[in-house]
Amino acid sequence: MNDSTIQGTVVSLYEIGCLMGALATMRFGDQFGRRKVIFVGAIVMTIGATLQCTSFSLAQLIVGRIVTGIGNGFITSTVSGTASCYLLLALG
């Protein structure tokens, strides 16, 4: 593999992590509630960002990208539903 293929793969693994996180939210959102899922997503994103910032190898960077994507999938798929509920409450 050449460098551009590896770079593209590492970048796209973030989106695959987002997909996995969004799909996992379907189950965990109903089971634990939206606020807890958003909080857990923020923690998972922090862990993933730490892994990326401290990576010494390509494998560690790949794991960090996937973990950060999972956390973002948790947050992104949950916040939109939460925001719509708060909007309805604000409008009365």
mmCIF file with all atom_site columns, C-alpha atoms in Angstrom:
data_model
loop_
_atom_site.group_PDB
_atom_site.id
_atom_site.type_symbol
_atom_site.label_atom_id
_atom_site.label_alt_id
_atom_site.label_comp_id
_atom_site.label_asym_id
_atom_site.label_entity_id
_atom_site.label_seq_id
_atom_site.pdbx_PDB_ins_code
_atom_site.Cartn_x
_atom_site.Cartn_y
_atom_site.Cartn_z
_atom_site.occupancy
_atom_site.B_iso_or_equiv
_atom_site.pdbx_formal_charge
_atom_site.auth_seq_id
_atom_site.auth_comp_id
_atom_site.auth_asym_id
_atom_site.auth_atom_id
_atom_site.pdbx_PDB_model_num
ATOM 1  C CA . MET A 1 1  ? 0.000   0.000  0.000  1.00 0.00 ? 1  MET A CA 1
ATOM 2  C CA . ASN A 1 2  ? 1.183   3.489  -0.666 1.00 0.00 ? 2  ASN A CA 1
ATOM 3  C CA . ASP A 1 3  ? 1.086   6.363  1.812  1.00 0.00 ? 3  ASP A CA 1
ATOM 4  C CA . SER A 1 4  ? -2.017  8.028  0.385  1.00 0.00 ? 4  SER A CA 1
ATOM 5  C CA . THR A 1 5  ? -4.021  4.796  0.652  1.00 0.00 ? 5  THR A CA 1
ATOM 6  C CA . ILE A 1 6  ? -2.992  4.344  4.279  1.00 0.00 ? 6  ILE A CA 1
ATOM 7  C CA . GLN A 1 7  ? -3.796  7.974  5.036  1.00 0.00 ? 7  GLN A CA 1
ATOM 8  C CA . GLY A 1 8  ? -7.227  7.699  3.414  1.00 0.00 ? 8  GLY A CA 1
ATOM 9  C CA . THR A 1 9  ? -7.972  4.495  5.314  1.00 0.00 ? 9  THR A CA 1
ATOM 10 C CA . VAL A 1 10 ? -7.009  6.015  8.661  1.00 0.00 ? 10 VAL A CA 1
ATOM 11 C CA . VAL A 1 11 ? -9.136  9.096  7.992  1.00 0.00 ? 11 VAL A CA 1
ATOM 12 C CA . SER A 1 12 ? -12.170 7.060  6.901  1.00 0.00 ? 12 SER A CA 1
ATOM 13 C CA . LEU A 1 13 ? -12.054 4.786  9.958  1.00 0.00 ? 13 LEU A CA 1
ATOM 14 C CA . TYR A 1 14 ? -13.401 7.724  11.972 1.00 0.00 ? 14 TYR A CA 1
ATOM 15 C CA . GLU A 1 15 ? -16.613 7.581  9.926  1.00 0.00 ? 15 GLU A CA 1
ATOM 16 C CA . ILE A 1 16 ? -16.882 3.827  10.418 1.00 0.00 ? 16 ILE A CA 1
ATOM 17 C CA . GLY A 1 17 ? -16.591 4.433  14.164 1.00 0.00 ? 17 GLY A CA 1
ATOM 18 C CA . CYS A 1 18 ? -19.361 7.034  13.903 1.00 0.00 ? 18 CYS A CA 1
ATOM 19 C CA . LEU A 1 19 ? -21.573 4.462  12.210 1.00 0.00 ? 19 LEU A CA 1
ATOM 20 C CA . MET A 1 20 ? -20.883 1.893  14.935 1.00 0.00 ? 20 MET A CA 1
ATOM 21 C CA . GLY A 1 21 ? -21.627 4.453  17.654 1.00 0.00 ? 21 GLY A CA 1
ATOM 22 C CA . ALA A 1 22 ? -24.856 5.578  16.012 1.00 0.00 ? 22 ALA A CA 1
ATOM 23 C CA . LEU A 1 23 ? -26.057 1.999  15.644 1.00 0.00 ? 23 LEU A CA 1
ATOM 24 C CA . ALA A 1 24 ? -25.164 1.216  19.261 1.00 0.00 ? 24 ALA A CA 1
ATOM 25 C CA . THR A 1 25 ? -27.146 4.257  20.386 1.00 0.00 ? 25 THR A CA 1
ATOM 26 C CA . MET A 1 26 ? -30.375 2.680  19.166 1.00 0.00 ? 26 MET A CA 1
ATOM 27 C CA . ARG A 1 27 ? -30.133 0.177  22.002 1.00 0.00 ? 27 ARG A CA 1
ATOM 28 C CA . PHE A 1 28 ? -28.339 2.173  24.693 1.00 0.00 ? 28 PHE A CA 1
ATOM 29 C CA . GLY A 1 29 ? -30.423 5.332  24.219 1.00 0.00 ? 29 GLY A CA 1
ATOM 30 C CA . ASP A 1 30 ? -33.639 3.558  25.157 1.00 0.00 ? 30 ASP A CA 1
ATOM 31 C CA . GLN A 1 31 ? -32.016 1.573  27.927 1.00 0.00 ? 31 GLN A CA 1
ATOM 32 C CA . PHE A 1 32 ? -30.051 4.296  29.743 1.00 0.00 ? 32 PHE A CA 1
ATOM 33 C CA . GLY A 1 33 ? -31.526 7.605  28.566 1.00 0.00 ? 33 GLY A CA 1
ATOM 34 C CA . ARG A 1 34 ? -30.240 10.391 26.362 1.00 0.00 ? 34 ARG A CA 1
ATOM 35 C CA . ARG A 1 35 ? -28.256 12.363 28.925 1.00 0.00 ? 35 ARG A CA 1
ATOM 36 C CA . LYS A 1 36 ? -26.236 9.348  29.997 1.00 0.00 ? 36 LYS A CA 1
ATOM 37 C CA . VAL A 1 37 ? -25.545 8.380  26.390 1.00 0.00 ? 37 VAL A CA 1
ATOM 38 C CA . ILE A 1 38 ? -24.296 11.901 25.611 1.00 0.00 ? 38 ILE A CA 1
ATOM 39 C CA . PHE A 1 39 ? -22.096 11.836 28.721 1.00 0.00 ? 39 PHE A CA 1
ATOM 40 C CA . VAL A 1 40 ? -20.661 8.412  27.845 1.00 0.00 ? 40 VAL A CA 1
ATOM 41 C CA . GLY A 1 41 ? -20.088 9.588  24.268 1.00 0.00 ? 41 GLY A CA 1
ATOM 42 C CA . ALA A 1 42 ? -18.092 12.559 25.535 1.00 0.00 ? 42 ALA A CA 1
ATOM 43 C CA . ILE A 1 43 ? -15.966 10.280 27.714 1.00 0.00 ? 43 ILE A CA 1
ATOM 44 C CA . VAL A 1 44 ? -15.374 7.861  24.825 1.00 0.00 ? 44 VAL A CA 1
ATOM 45 C CA . MET A 1 45 ? -14.400 10.765 22.553 1.00 0.00 ? 45 MET A CA 1
ATOM 46 C CA . THR A 1 46 ? -11.949 12.028 25.180 1.00 0.00 ? 46 THR A CA 1
ATOM 47 C CA . ILE A 1 47 ? -10.354 8.590  25.447 1.00 0.00 ? 47 ILE A CA 1
ATOM 48 C CA . GLY A 1 48 ? -10.105 8.354  21.656 1.00 0.00 ? 48 GLY A CA 1
ATOM 49 C CA . ALA A 1 49 ? -8.596  11.826 21.348 1.00 0.00 ? 49 ALA A CA 1
ATOM 50 C CA . THR A 1 50 ? -6.043  10.946 24.020 1.00 0.00 ? 50 THR A CA 1
ATOM 51 C CA . LEU A 1 51 ? -5.137  7.779  22.129 1.00 0.00 ? 51 LEU A CA 1
ATOM 52 C CA . GLN A 1 52 ? -4.683  9.765  18.934 1.00 0.00 ? 52 GLN A CA 1
ATOM 53 C CA . CYS A 1 53 ? -2.580  12.471 20.556 1.00 0.00 ? 53 CYS A CA 1
ATOM 54 C CA . THR A 1 54 ? -0.282  10.003 22.272 1.00 0.00 ? 54 THR A CA 1
ATOM 55 C CA . SER A 1 55 ? -0.004  7.470  19.438 1.00 0.00 ? 55 SER A CA 1
ATOM 56 C CA . PHE A 1 56 ? 3.427   6.114  18.607 1.00 0.00 ? 56 PHE A CA 1
ATOM 57 C CA . SER A 1 57 ? 2.329   3.659  15.934 1.00 0.00 ? 57 SER A CA 1
ATOM 58 C CA . LEU A 1 58 ? -0.165  3.435  13.121 1.00 0.00 ? 58 LEU A CA 1
ATOM 59 C CA . ALA A 1 59 ? -2.161  0.773  14.964 1.00 0.00 ? 59 ALA A CA 1
ATOM 60 C CA . GLN A 1 60 ? -2.622  3.026  17.995 1.00 0.00 ? 60 GLN A CA 1
ATOM 61 C CA . LEU A 1 61 ? -3.721  5.896  15.738 1.00 0.00 ? 61 LEU A CA 1
ATOM 62 C CA . ILE A 1 62 ? -6.245  3.630  14.016 1.00 0.00 ? 62 ILE A CA 1
ATOM 63 C CA . VAL A 1 63 ? -7.703  2.495  17.343 1.00 0.00 ? 63 VAL A CA 1
ATOM 64 C CA . GLY A 1 64 ? -7.890  6.121  18.493 1.00 0.00 ? 64 GLY A CA 1
ATOM 65 C CA . ARG A 1 65 ? -9.732  7.147  15.330 1.00 0.00 ? 65 ARG A CA 1
ATOM 66 C CA . ILE A 1 66 ? -12.277 4.352  15.706 1.00 0.00 ? 66 ILE A CA 1
ATOM 67 C CA . VAL A 1 67 ? -12.848 5.053  19.420 1.00 0.00 ? 67 VAL A CA 1
ATOM 68 C CA . THR A 1 68 ? -13.291 8.780  18.772 1.00 0.00 ? 68 THR A CA 1
ATOM 69 C CA . GLY A 1 69 ? -15.738 7.989  15.980 1.00 0.00 ? 69 GLY A CA 1
ATOM 70 C CA . ILE A 1 70 ? -17.787 5.737  18.259 1.00 0.00 ? 70 ILE A CA 1
ATOM 71 C CA . GLY A 1 71 ? -18.043 8.544  20.817 1.00 0.00 ? 71 GLY A CA 1
ATOM 72 C CA . ASN A 1 72 ? -19.059 11.012 18.129 1.00 0.00 ? 72 ASN A CA 1
ATOM 73 C CA . GLY A 1 73 ? -21.687 8.567  16.871 1.00 0.00 ? 73 GLY A CA 1
ATOM 74 C CA . PHE A 1 74 ? -23.151 8.400  20.371 1.00 0.00 ? 74 PHE A CA 1
ATOM 75 C CA . ILE A 1 75 ? -23.335 12.178 20.635 1.00 0.00 ? 75 ILE A CA 1
ATOM 76 C CA . THR A 1 76 ? -24.439 13.029 17.100 1.00 0.00 ? 76 THR A CA 1
ATOM 77 C CA . SER A 1 77 ? -27.286 10.551 16.957 1.00 0.00 ? 77 SER A CA 1
ATOM 78 C CA . THR A 1 78 ? -28.558 11.481 20.427 1.00 0.00 ? 78 THR A CA 1
ATOM 79 C CA . VAL A 1 79 ? -28.281 15.277 20.420 1.00 0.00 ? 79 VAL A CA 1
ATOM 80 C CA . SER A 1 80 ? -30.619 15.777 17.464 1.00 0.00 ? 80 SER A CA 1
ATOM 81 C CA . GLY A 1 81 ? -33.488 13.999 19.222 1.00 0.00 ? 81 GLY A CA 1
ATOM 82 C CA . THR A 1 82 ? -32.753 15.752 22.494 1.00 0.00 ? 82 THR A CA 1
ATOM 83 C CA . ALA A 1 83 ? -32.686 19.171 20.835 1.00 0.00 ? 83 ALA A CA 1
ATOM 84 C CA . SER A 1 84 ? -36.061 18.600 19.197 1.00 0.00 ? 84 SER A CA 1
ATOM 85 C CA . CYS A 1 85 ? -37.607 17.686 22.564 1.00 0.00 ? 85 CYS A CA 1
ATOM 86 C CA . TYR A 1 86 ? -36.211 20.809 24.220 1.00 0.00 ? 86 TYR A CA 1
ATOM 87 C CA . LEU A 1 87 ? -37.456 22.932 21.334 1.00 0.00 ? 87 LEU A CA 1
ATOM 88 C CA . LEU A 1 88 ? -40.995 21.652 21.854 1.00 0.00 ? 88 LEU A CA 1
ATOM 89 C CA . LEU A 1 89 ? -40.728 22.413 25.576 1.00 0.00 ? 89 LEU A CA 1
ATOM 90 C CA . ALA A 1 90 ? -39.492 25.935 24.858 1.00 0.00 ? 90 ALA A CA 1
ATOM 91 C CA . LEU A 1 91 ? -42.317 26.634 22.439 1.00 0.00 ? 91 LEU A CA 1
ATOM 92 C CA . GLY A 1 92 ? -44.877 25.476 24.974 1.00 0.00 ? 92 GLY A CA 1
#
